[in-house]
Each structure stands twice: as structure tokens, then as C-alpha cells.
CSV table of C-alpha atoms and ligand atoms in Angstrom, one decimal:
chain,number,residue,atom,x,y,z
A,1,MET,CA,8.6,-34.2,22.8
A,2,SER,CA,10.4,-33.8,26.1
A,3,VAL,CA,12.1,-36.6,28.0
A,4,LEU,CA,9.4,-36.3,30.6
A,5,ALA,CA,6.7,-36.9,28.0
A,6,LEU,CA,8.6,-39.8,26.6
A,7,THR,CA,8.9,-41.4,30.0
A,8,ALA,CA,5.2,-40.8,30.6
A,9,CYS,CA,4.3,-42.5,27.3
A,10,GLY,CA,6.6,-45.5,28.0
A,11,GLY,CA,6.0,-48.6,30.0
A,12,GLY,CA,2.8,-49.4,28.3
A,13,ASN,CA,1.1,-46.1,29.3
A,14,LYS,CA,-0.2,-44.8,26.0
A,15,LYS,CA,-1.9,-41.8,27.5
A,16,PRO,CA,-0.3,-38.6,26.2
A,17,MET,CA,1.0,-36.1,28.7
A,18,GLU,CA,-1.3,-33.2,29.5
A,19,THR,CA,0.1,-30.0,28.1
A,20,PRO,CA,-0.1,-26.7,30.0
A,21,LYS,CA,-3.0,-25.8,27.8
A,22,ASP,CA,-4.9,-29.0,28.6
A,23,GLN,CA,-4.3,-28.4,32.3
A,24,LEU,CA,-5.7,-24.9,32.0
A,25,VAL,CA,-8.7,-26.1,30.1
A,26,HIS,CA,-9.4,-28.7,32.7
A,27,ARG,CA,-8.9,-26.3,35.5
A,28,LEU,CA,-11.4,-23.9,34.0
A,29,PHE,CA,-13.9,-26.7,33.3
A,30,THR,CA,-13.5,-27.8,36.9
A,31,TYR,CA,-14.3,-24.3,38.1
A,32,ALA,CA,-17.4,-24.2,35.9
A,33,GLU,CA,-18.5,-27.7,37.1
A,34,GLU,CA,-18.1,-26.8,40.7
A,35,GLY,CA,-20.0,-23.5,40.4
A,36,LYS,CA,-16.8,-21.4,41.0
A,37,ILE,CA,-16.0,-18.3,39.1
A,38,ALA,CA,-12.4,-16.9,39.0
A,39,TYR,CA,-12.1,-13.2,39.4
A,40,GLY,CA,-9.8,-11.2,37.0
A,41,HIS,CA,-8.5,-7.7,36.7
A,42,GLN,CA,-6.8,-5.9,33.8
A,43,ASP,CA,-3.3,-4.6,34.4
A,44,ASP,CA,-3.6,-5.4,38.1
A,45,LEU,CA,0.2,-5.8,38.9
A,46,SER,CA,1.4,-2.9,36.8
A,47,TYR,CA,-0.5,0.0,38.2
A,48,GLY,CA,-3.6,1.0,40.1
A,49,HIS,CA,-5.6,4.0,41.2
A,50,SER,CA,-3.0,6.8,41.5
A,51,TRP,CA,0.1,4.6,41.6
A,52,LYS,CA,2.3,2.7,39.1
A,53,VAL,CA,5.3,0.5,39.0
A,54,GLU,CA,8.3,2.7,38.1
A,55,ASP,CA,11.3,0.3,38.2
A,56,TRP,CA,9.8,-3.0,37.1
A,57,GLU,CA,13.2,-4.8,37.0
A,58,ASN,CA,13.7,-4.3,40.7
A,59,ASP,CA,10.0,-4.4,41.7
A,60,PRO,CA,8.6,-7.6,43.2
A,61,LEU,CA,5.3,-6.8,41.4
A,62,GLU,CA,3.3,-7.6,44.5
A,63,ARG,CA,1.3,-4.4,44.7
A,64,SER,CA,-2.3,-4.5,43.6
A,65,ASP,CA,-5.4,-2.5,44.3
A,66,VAL,CA,-7.4,-5.7,44.5
A,67,LYS,CA,-5.0,-7.3,47.0
A,68,ALA,CA,-4.9,-4.1,49.1
A,69,VAL,CA,-8.7,-4.1,49.4
A,70,THR,CA,-9.5,-7.8,49.6
A,71,GLY,CA,-6.3,-9.5,50.8
A,72,ALA,CA,-5.8,-11.5,47.7
A,73,TRP,CA,-4.7,-11.0,44.1
A,74,PRO,CA,-7.2,-11.5,41.3
A,75,MET,CA,-7.0,-15.1,40.0
A,76,VAL,CA,-6.9,-13.9,36.4
A,77,LEU,CA,-4.5,-11.2,35.3
A,78,GLY,CA,-5.2,-9.4,32.1
A,79,PHE,CA,-2.8,-7.3,29.9
A,80,ASP,CA,-3.2,-5.7,26.5
A,81,LEU,CA,-0.7,-6.3,23.6
A,82,GLY,CA,-1.6,-3.1,21.7
A,83,GLY,CA,1.7,-1.7,20.3
A,84,VAL,CA,3.5,-5.0,20.2
A,85,GLU,CA,2.8,-5.2,16.5
A,86,LEU,CA,5.0,-2.2,15.9
A,87,GLY,CA,7.8,-3.3,18.2
A,88,TRP,CA,7.0,-0.7,20.8
A,89,GLU,CA,8.8,-1.0,24.1
A,90,ASN,CA,5.6,-0.1,26.0
A,91,ASN,CA,2.0,-1.0,25.2
A,92,LEU,CA,-0.8,1.5,24.3
A,93,ASP,CA,-1.3,2.3,27.9
A,94,ASN,CA,2.4,2.8,28.5
A,95,VAL,CA,3.0,-0.5,30.3
A,96,PRO,CA,6.5,-1.9,29.3
A,97,PHE,CA,6.2,-5.3,27.5
A,98,ASP,CA,9.1,-6.5,29.7
A,99,LEU,CA,7.0,-5.8,32.8
A,100,ILE,CA,4.1,-7.6,31.2
A,101,ARG,CA,6.3,-10.7,30.6
A,102,LYS,CA,7.6,-10.6,34.1
A,103,ALA,CA,4.2,-10.1,35.7
A,104,ALA,CA,2.7,-12.9,33.5
A,105,GLN,CA,5.4,-15.3,34.6
A,106,LEU,CA,5.2,-14.4,38.3
A,107,HIS,CA,1.5,-14.6,38.3
A,108,VAL,CA,1.5,-18.1,36.8
A,109,GLU,CA,4.2,-19.1,39.3
A,110,ARG,CA,1.9,-17.8,42.1
A,111,GLY,CA,-0.9,-20.0,40.8
A,112,GLY,CA,-2.8,-17.5,38.7
A,113,ILE,CA,-4.1,-17.4,35.1
A,114,VAL,CA,-3.1,-14.9,32.4
A,115,THR,CA,-5.1,-13.4,29.6
A,116,PHE,CA,-4.1,-11.1,26.8
A,117,SER,CA,-6.3,-8.8,24.7
A,118,TRP,CA,-4.9,-6.9,21.7
A,119,HIS,CA,-5.8,-3.5,20.4
A,120,PRO,CA,-3.5,-3.3,17.5
A,121,ARG,CA,-3.1,-0.1,15.5
A,122,ASN,CA,-4.9,0.3,12.2
A,123,PRO,CA,-2.5,-1.2,9.6
A,124,LEU,CA,-4.0,0.7,6.6
A,125,THR,CA,-4.4,4.2,7.9
A,126,GLY,CA,-1.7,4.3,10.6
A,127,GLY,CA,-4.3,5.3,13.2
A,128,ASP,CA,-5.2,3.4,16.4
A,129,ALA,CA,-7.5,0.4,16.9
A,130,TRP,CA,-10.5,2.8,17.1
A,131,ASP,CA,-9.8,4.4,13.7
A,132,ILE,CA,-12.8,3.3,11.7
A,133,SER,CA,-12.3,5.8,8.9
A,134,SER,CA,-11.9,2.9,6.3
A,135,ASP,CA,-13.9,-0.2,5.8
A,136,GLN,CA,-11.1,-1.7,3.7
A,137,VAL,CA,-8.7,-2.5,6.6
A,138,VAL,CA,-9.5,-6.1,7.2
A,139,ALA,CA,-9.5,-6.7,3.4
A,140,SER,CA,-6.1,-5.1,3.2
A,141,VAL,CA,-4.4,-7.6,5.6
A,142,LEU,CA,-5.9,-10.8,4.1
A,143,PRO,CA,-3.9,-12.7,1.5
A,144,GLY,CA,-3.8,-10.6,-1.7
A,145,GLY,CA,-4.3,-7.4,0.2
A,146,GLU,CA,-1.9,-4.5,0.1
A,147,LYS,CA,-1.0,-4.8,3.8
A,148,TYR,CA,-0.7,-8.6,3.9
A,149,ALA,CA,3.1,-8.8,4.1
A,150,GLU,CA,3.3,-6.0,6.7
A,151,PHE,CA,0.5,-7.6,8.8
A,152,ARG,CA,2.3,-10.9,8.8
A,153,LEU,CA,5.1,-9.1,10.5
A,154,TRP,CA,2.6,-7.8,13.1
A,155,LEU,CA,1.4,-11.3,13.7
A,156,GLN,CA,5.0,-12.4,14.1
A,157,ARG,CA,5.8,-9.7,16.7
A,158,ALA,CA,2.6,-10.6,18.7
A,159,ALA,CA,3.5,-14.3,18.5
A,160,ASP,CA,7.1,-13.6,19.5
A,161,PHE,CA,6.0,-11.8,22.6
A,162,ILE,CA,3.4,-14.4,23.7
A,163,GLU,CA,6.0,-17.2,23.1
A,164,SER,CA,8.6,-15.3,25.1
A,165,THR,CA,6.4,-15.4,28.2
A,166,GLY,CA,6.7,-19.2,28.3
A,167,VAL,CA,3.4,-19.5,30.1
A,168,PRO,CA,-0.1,-20.7,28.8
A,169,VAL,CA,-2.4,-17.7,28.2
A,170,ILE,CA,-5.9,-17.0,27.2
A,171,PHE,CA,-5.7,-14.9,24.1
A,172,ARG,CA,-8.7,-13.0,22.7
A,173,PRO,CA,-7.8,-11.1,19.6
A,174,TRP,CA,-10.4,-9.3,17.4
A,175,HIS,CA,-12.8,-8.8,20.4
A,176,GLU,CA,-16.0,-6.8,20.4
A,177,ASN,CA,-16.5,-7.6,16.8
A,178,LEU,CA,-20.2,-6.9,16.5
A,179,GLY,CA,-20.0,-3.3,17.5
A,180,SER,CA,-18.3,-0.9,15.0
A,181,TRP,CA,-15.7,0.9,17.1
A,182,PHE,CA,-12.6,-1.1,16.1
A,183,TRP,CA,-11.3,-1.5,12.5
A,184,TRP,CA,-12.4,-5.2,12.6
A,185,GLY,CA,-15.9,-4.3,13.8
A,186,GLY,CA,-19.3,-5.3,12.4
A,187,LYS,CA,-19.8,-2.6,9.8
A,188,LEU,CA,-16.1,-2.5,8.9
A,189,CYS,CA,-15.8,-5.9,7.3
A,190,THR,CA,-17.9,-8.8,6.2
A,191,ALA,CA,-18.5,-11.9,8.4
A,192,GLN,CA,-16.3,-13.9,6.0
A,193,GLN,CA,-13.5,-11.3,6.1
A,194,TYR,CA,-13.7,-11.3,9.9
A,195,GLN,CA,-13.5,-15.1,10.0
A,196,GLU,CA,-10.6,-15.2,7.7
A,197,LEU,CA,-8.8,-12.7,9.9
A,198,TYR,CA,-9.4,-14.8,13.0
A,199,ARG,CA,-8.4,-18.0,11.3
A,200,MET,CA,-5.3,-16.5,9.7
A,201,THR,CA,-4.2,-15.3,13.2
A,202,TRP,CA,-4.9,-18.8,14.7
A,203,LEU,CA,-3.2,-20.6,11.8
A,204,TYR,CA,-0.1,-18.4,12.0
A,205,PHE,CA,0.4,-18.9,15.7
A,206,THR,CA,-0.6,-22.6,15.8
A,207,LYS,CA,0.5,-24.1,12.6
A,208,GLU,CA,3.3,-21.9,11.4
A,209,ARG,CA,4.8,-21.1,14.8
A,210,GLY,CA,3.7,-24.1,16.7
A,211,ILE,CA,2.6,-22.0,19.7
A,212,THR,CA,0.0,-24.3,21.1
A,213,ASP,CA,-0.3,-23.2,24.8
A,214,ILE,CA,-2.9,-20.6,24.0
A,215,LEU,CA,-6.6,-20.8,24.8
A,216,TRP,CA,-8.3,-18.9,22.1
A,217,CYS,CA,-11.2,-16.8,23.4
A,218,TYR,CA,-13.9,-15.5,21.0
A,219,SER,CA,-15.3,-12.5,22.7
A,220,PRO,CA,-17.9,-10.4,20.9
A,221,ASN,CA,-19.6,-7.5,22.7
A,222,GLY,CA,-22.8,-8.7,24.3
A,223,ASP,CA,-26.5,-7.9,24.1
A,224,CYS,CA,-26.8,-9.4,20.7
A,225,GLY,CA,-28.6,-12.8,20.9
A,226,PRO,CA,-27.2,-16.2,19.8
A,227,GLU,CA,-27.6,-15.7,16.1
A,228,ALA,CA,-25.6,-12.5,16.0
A,229,TYR,CA,-23.1,-13.9,18.4
A,230,MET,CA,-22.4,-16.8,16.1
A,231,SER,CA,-22.6,-14.8,12.9
A,232,ARG,CA,-18.9,-14.2,12.9
A,233,TYR,CA,-17.8,-17.3,14.8
A,234,PRO,CA,-14.6,-18.5,13.1
A,235,GLY,CA,-15.3,-22.2,13.8
A,236,GLY,CA,-14.9,-24.7,16.6
A,237,GLU,CA,-11.3,-25.6,15.7
A,238,PHE,CA,-10.2,-22.1,16.3
A,239,VAL,CA,-11.9,-21.4,19.6
A,240,ASP,CA,-11.6,-22.8,23.2
A,241,ILE,CA,-13.6,-20.3,25.2
A,242,LEU,CA,-16.8,-18.4,24.3
A,243,GLY,CA,-16.6,-15.0,26.0
A,244,ILE,CA,-18.6,-11.9,26.1
A,245,ASP,CA,-17.7,-8.3,26.8
A,246,THR,CA,-20.5,-6.4,28.5
A,247,TYR,CA,-20.5,-3.5,30.8
A,248,GLU,CA,-23.0,-1.7,33.1
A,249,SER,CA,-23.6,1.8,31.8
A,250,ALA,CA,-25.2,4.6,33.7
A,251,GLY,CA,-27.8,5.5,31.1
A,252,ALA,CA,-31.0,7.3,32.2
A,253,GLY,CA,-32.3,6.8,35.7
A,254,SER,CA,-30.8,5.9,39.1
A,255,VAL,CA,-27.8,3.7,40.0
A,256,GLU,CA,-30.2,1.0,41.2
A,257,GLU,CA,-32.1,1.0,37.9
A,258,ALA,CA,-28.9,0.8,35.9
A,259,GLY,CA,-27.9,-2.2,38.1
A,260,VAL,CA,-31.2,-4.0,37.5
A,261,ARG,CA,-30.9,-3.4,33.7
A,262,TYR,CA,-27.3,-4.7,33.6
A,263,ALA,CA,-28.2,-7.8,35.7
A,264,GLU,CA,-31.1,-8.6,33.4
A,265,GLU,CA,-28.9,-8.1,30.3
A,266,LEU,CA,-26.2,-10.2,31.8
A,267,LYS,CA,-28.5,-13.1,32.6
A,268,SER,CA,-30.0,-13.1,29.2
A,269,ASN,CA,-26.5,-13.0,27.6
A,270,LEU,CA,-25.3,-15.8,29.8
A,271,THR,CA,-28.3,-17.9,29.1
A,272,TYR,CA,-27.7,-18.1,25.4
A,273,LEU,CA,-23.9,-18.3,26.0
A,274,ASN,CA,-24.4,-21.3,28.2
A,275,ALA,CA,-26.6,-23.0,25.6
A,276,LEU,CA,-23.9,-22.3,22.9
A,277,ALA,CA,-21.1,-23.4,25.1
A,278,THR,CA,-22.9,-26.7,25.9
A,279,GLU,CA,-23.7,-27.3,22.2
A,280,HIS,CA,-20.2,-26.5,21.0
A,281,GLU,CA,-18.5,-28.1,24.0
A,282,LYS,CA,-16.6,-25.0,24.9
A,283,LEU,CA,-15.7,-23.1,28.1
A,284,MET,CA,-17.5,-19.8,28.7
A,285,CYS,CA,-16.4,-16.6,30.4
A,286,LEU,CA,-17.3,-13.0,31.0
A,287,SER,CA,-14.2,-11.8,29.1
A,288,GLU,CA,-14.8,-8.1,30.1
A,289,THR,CA,-17.2,-6.5,32.4
A,290,GLY,CA,-17.5,-3.8,35.0
A,291,LEU,CA,-19.0,-0.6,36.2
A,292,GLU,CA,-16.7,2.4,35.6
A,293,GLY,CA,-16.3,4.3,38.9
A,294,LEU,CA,-18.4,1.8,40.9
A,295,ALA,CA,-21.0,4.3,42.0
A,296,ASP,CA,-23.2,1.4,43.1
A,297,PRO,CA,-22.2,0.7,46.8
A,298,THR,CA,-23.1,-3.0,46.6
A,299,TRP,CA,-22.3,-3.6,42.9
A,300,TRP,CA,-20.2,-6.7,43.5
A,301,THR,CA,-22.4,-8.6,45.9
A,302,ALA,CA,-25.9,-7.3,45.0
A,303,THR,CA,-25.7,-6.8,41.3
A,304,LEU,CA,-22.8,-8.8,39.7
A,305,GLU,CA,-22.7,-12.0,41.7
A,306,PRO,CA,-26.4,-12.8,41.8
A,307,ALA,CA,-26.5,-12.3,38.1
A,308,ILE,CA,-23.7,-14.7,37.3
A,309,ARG,CA,-23.9,-17.3,40.1
A,310,ASP,CA,-26.2,-19.8,38.2
A,311,TYR,CA,-24.1,-20.0,35.1
A,312,PRO,CA,-20.9,-21.9,34.4
A,313,VAL,CA,-18.8,-18.8,34.0
A,314,SER,CA,-15.2,-20.0,34.3
A,315,TYR,CA,-13.9,-16.5,34.9
A,316,LEU,CA,-14.8,-12.9,34.7
A,317,LEU,CA,-12.5,-9.9,34.1
A,318,THR,CA,-13.1,-6.3,35.2
A,319,TRP,CA,-11.2,-3.6,33.3
A,320,ARG,CA,-8.3,-1.5,34.5
A,321,ASN,CA,-7.8,1.0,37.3
A,322,ALA,CA,-6.1,3.7,35.4
A,323,TRP,CA,-3.3,5.3,37.5
A,324,ASP,CA,-3.7,8.7,35.7
A,325,ARG,CA,-7.5,9.0,35.2
A,326,PRO,CA,-9.1,9.2,38.7
A,327,GLY,CA,-12.6,8.1,37.5
A,328,HIS,CA,-11.5,5.3,35.2
A,329,PHE,CA,-11.4,2.3,37.5
A,330,TYR,CA,-13.4,-1.0,37.7
A,331,ALA,CA,-12.0,-2.5,40.9
A,332,ALA,CA,-12.0,-1.0,44.4
A,333,TRP,CA,-8.8,0.6,45.7
A,334,PRO,CA,-7.8,1.4,49.3
A,335,GLY,CA,-9.6,4.4,50.5
A,336,PHE,CA,-12.4,4.1,47.9
A,337,GLU,CA,-15.7,4.8,49.7
A,338,HIS,CA,-17.4,1.5,48.6
A,339,GLU,CA,-14.4,-0.8,49.0
A,340,ALA,CA,-16.1,-3.0,51.7
A,341,ASP,CA,-18.3,-4.6,49.1
A,342,MET,CA,-15.5,-5.8,47.0
A,343,LYS,CA,-13.9,-7.4,50.1
A,344,ALA,CA,-17.3,-9.1,50.8
A,345,PHE,CA,-17.3,-10.3,47.2
A,346,ARG,CA,-13.9,-11.9,47.7
A,347,GLU,CA,-15.2,-13.7,50.8
A,348,LEU,CA,-18.0,-15.5,48.9
A,349,ASP,CA,-17.5,-19.2,48.5
A,350,ASN,CA,-18.0,-19.3,44.8
A,351,ILE,CA,-15.7,-16.5,43.8
A,352,LEU,CA,-12.0,-17.4,43.4
A,353,PHE,CA,-9.1,-15.0,44.1
A,354,LEU,CA,-5.4,-15.9,44.2
A,355,GLU,CA,-4.6,-16.5,47.9
B,1,BMA,C1,-10.1,1.2,27.1
B,1,BMA,C2,-9.7,2.3,28.0
B,1,BMA,C3,-8.5,3.0,27.3
B,1,BMA,C4,-7.4,2.0,27.0
B,1,BMA,C5,-8.0,0.8,26.3
B,1,BMA,C6,-6.9,-0.3,26.0
B,1,BMA,O1,-11.3,0.6,27.6
B,1,BMA,O2,-9.3,1.8,29.2
B,1,BMA,O3,-8.0,4.0,28.2
B,1,BMA,O4,-6.4,2.6,26.3
B,1,BMA,O5,-9.1,0.3,26.9
B,1,BMA,O6,-6.5,-0.8,27.3
């Protein structure tokens, strides 16, 4: 306990000090209660559409596609830890972990919120997170499995990195667990194995390492219904936020039709998520969403916002603007033909950016 905490507890005041995690939980609950939704963007300070930070040590990390378009940074900054488990210097998308640490710290100092996803490699085959050639991978990392000892080292490296940031973060490991595109996906392990994997991760961080300033986000892919959503839920003790990853996809038909479909799906997902969050007394968020390439000129204000405004979504995160893949972007960038709509989105009263 710190001296400050001791002082706060003294003088007859028995109320324990709020931890950074408590503060973040309260902040997100307040957003939800007030009908506000924080906007987030993956990798925002490290690169954008056709640019990237080269010399992170001497870079103020102020550049951002979102800021260039809207005048403000995203409130939530996402990064991915893929590669940290092997001690890589850069993550799977070539962002240096030292840059990620610096950006996370700066962003919190500026008043923002940080979230980490994790696409770890496949510990059994040596492939990447998308290597689904074996359905024995989760079994292999659980106690008694052939990769258990090695996997503990992976957890250690991930925990070391998160701890080294010194800031509270929203962590959402083992995401999109109902689809079968990651080695921890629906057809690749049983529900019980999945739950053991999630709990083992939580227990290692929380109990073995004492890293308690993490908000744990459970974020299955959407469009599944409440039963499927909860079918792999690790349990209330291990989760702070109920999230959902769901994207608009072009599919057949026009851009307008795709938008209508997405908005309907989103609303039905958020309806059951809201009921579950209320029942389990958890926060809720739209942990990943977006429309790759933003072909819909009014996607932000006419599709996304109307679909989410009536739900207590504490934050939403759109995916990355790849610097080296011109069509792989989920936020507007300066010069993009439909950039005005994202600026209009930022100006809405219920959407929070980082001023
Ligand atoms: C995917 C794509 C990939 C990327 C991965 C992890 O959705 O953006 O290019 O490597 O996320 O960030």
C-alpha cells in the first residue's frame, strides 16, 4: 500500500482508495449512464494511411489520421501485442513495442484510454494466430499439455510488457472465440478448454503477478445471440467488460443495403449485450467494428451512430489504417473523399474524442 493510500485510510476514513482500475471502471460507467460513447482507433499514433512513425524515440507521437480529420485524437487507443510472447522487438504489424509503451503512456497522460488486443502465434505449430491446422493447440497449453511450460513463458512476456506500461489498460485476449479463424476459436477447442485458457491467463496476471490495473474484456465475434455469446464466458470474476467484435461487410447488393443490414445486426447484438451487461453488472463496449475502406459516404453519422446511440456502449473501436495497404483503413484520413462525415461524427454531443 502506498503512503498516499495509508493517509487516505487514516483519520477514521475507512474507505479504500480508488485504484486506477476503479477510476477507469467508474469513468466508463459514467459515459454509459450519460449516454456518451468514447471513440477508439487501433494503432492511431503509430501510423496512418500512407505514413508511419519512423524514429519513435524522438517523435512526439502527435500525428494521427483521426486528429488530422476531426481535430481531436480518438479517446481510446488500441494496440496489438501479437509477437510479445516471443520477445519480438516489433509486433505482428511491425510496430515497435517500445513505441507502443510510449504511446500508451502519453495517451493516458493526455487523458485517453488504452486497450490491448493480442494475436499470439500458434504455440503448437509455430504458425500465426490464424493457423487453425490443429485442434489440439488450446489443450497443449493447459496444465498437463506439452506446451504448458512454454506457454507460461508467453504469458510472462505479455504480463511483463503490460506491467511495464504502468498505465491501466483494457485487455481483451482470446477474442472472436465463436468463429473458427484463430487457434482458440469455436471449432478448435471445447468451451471448457477455452474457459480454462481465459481463466489461466487471468489468474497468471492477477494472482501470480499481482497486475490488477487491467480491465478484462470478453469480446466474442457478434451475430450469435445471447446463448452462444455466453457459451464460452469464463465467469464474472474474470471479466469487467462485455464486448463484441462486429463489422460491416459489403456482401451482395448496394452500399446502402449493406449499411442497413449492419445497423440491424448491430442493434440486435447490442440489445442482448445490454441485457447481459445489466444482468451480470458489467460494462459493455463495441470492442471492434468498422467498414473497411468506408465506401459509404455517411457511414459514421447515418449508419453507425443511429445504430448505437440508444445503448450504453461505453466505447467503440474501429480497426487500423494500414500505412502500407491503401484500401485497409477504418477511419478517415486527410484527403479521403468522405472525410467530412467523420468530422461530423466527432461533433456529435454523445461521441467522445480526446480534445
Ligand atoms: C487484421 C488485419 C491484419 C493485422 C491483424 C492484427 O484485422 O488488419 O493486417 O495483421 O488484424 O492487427
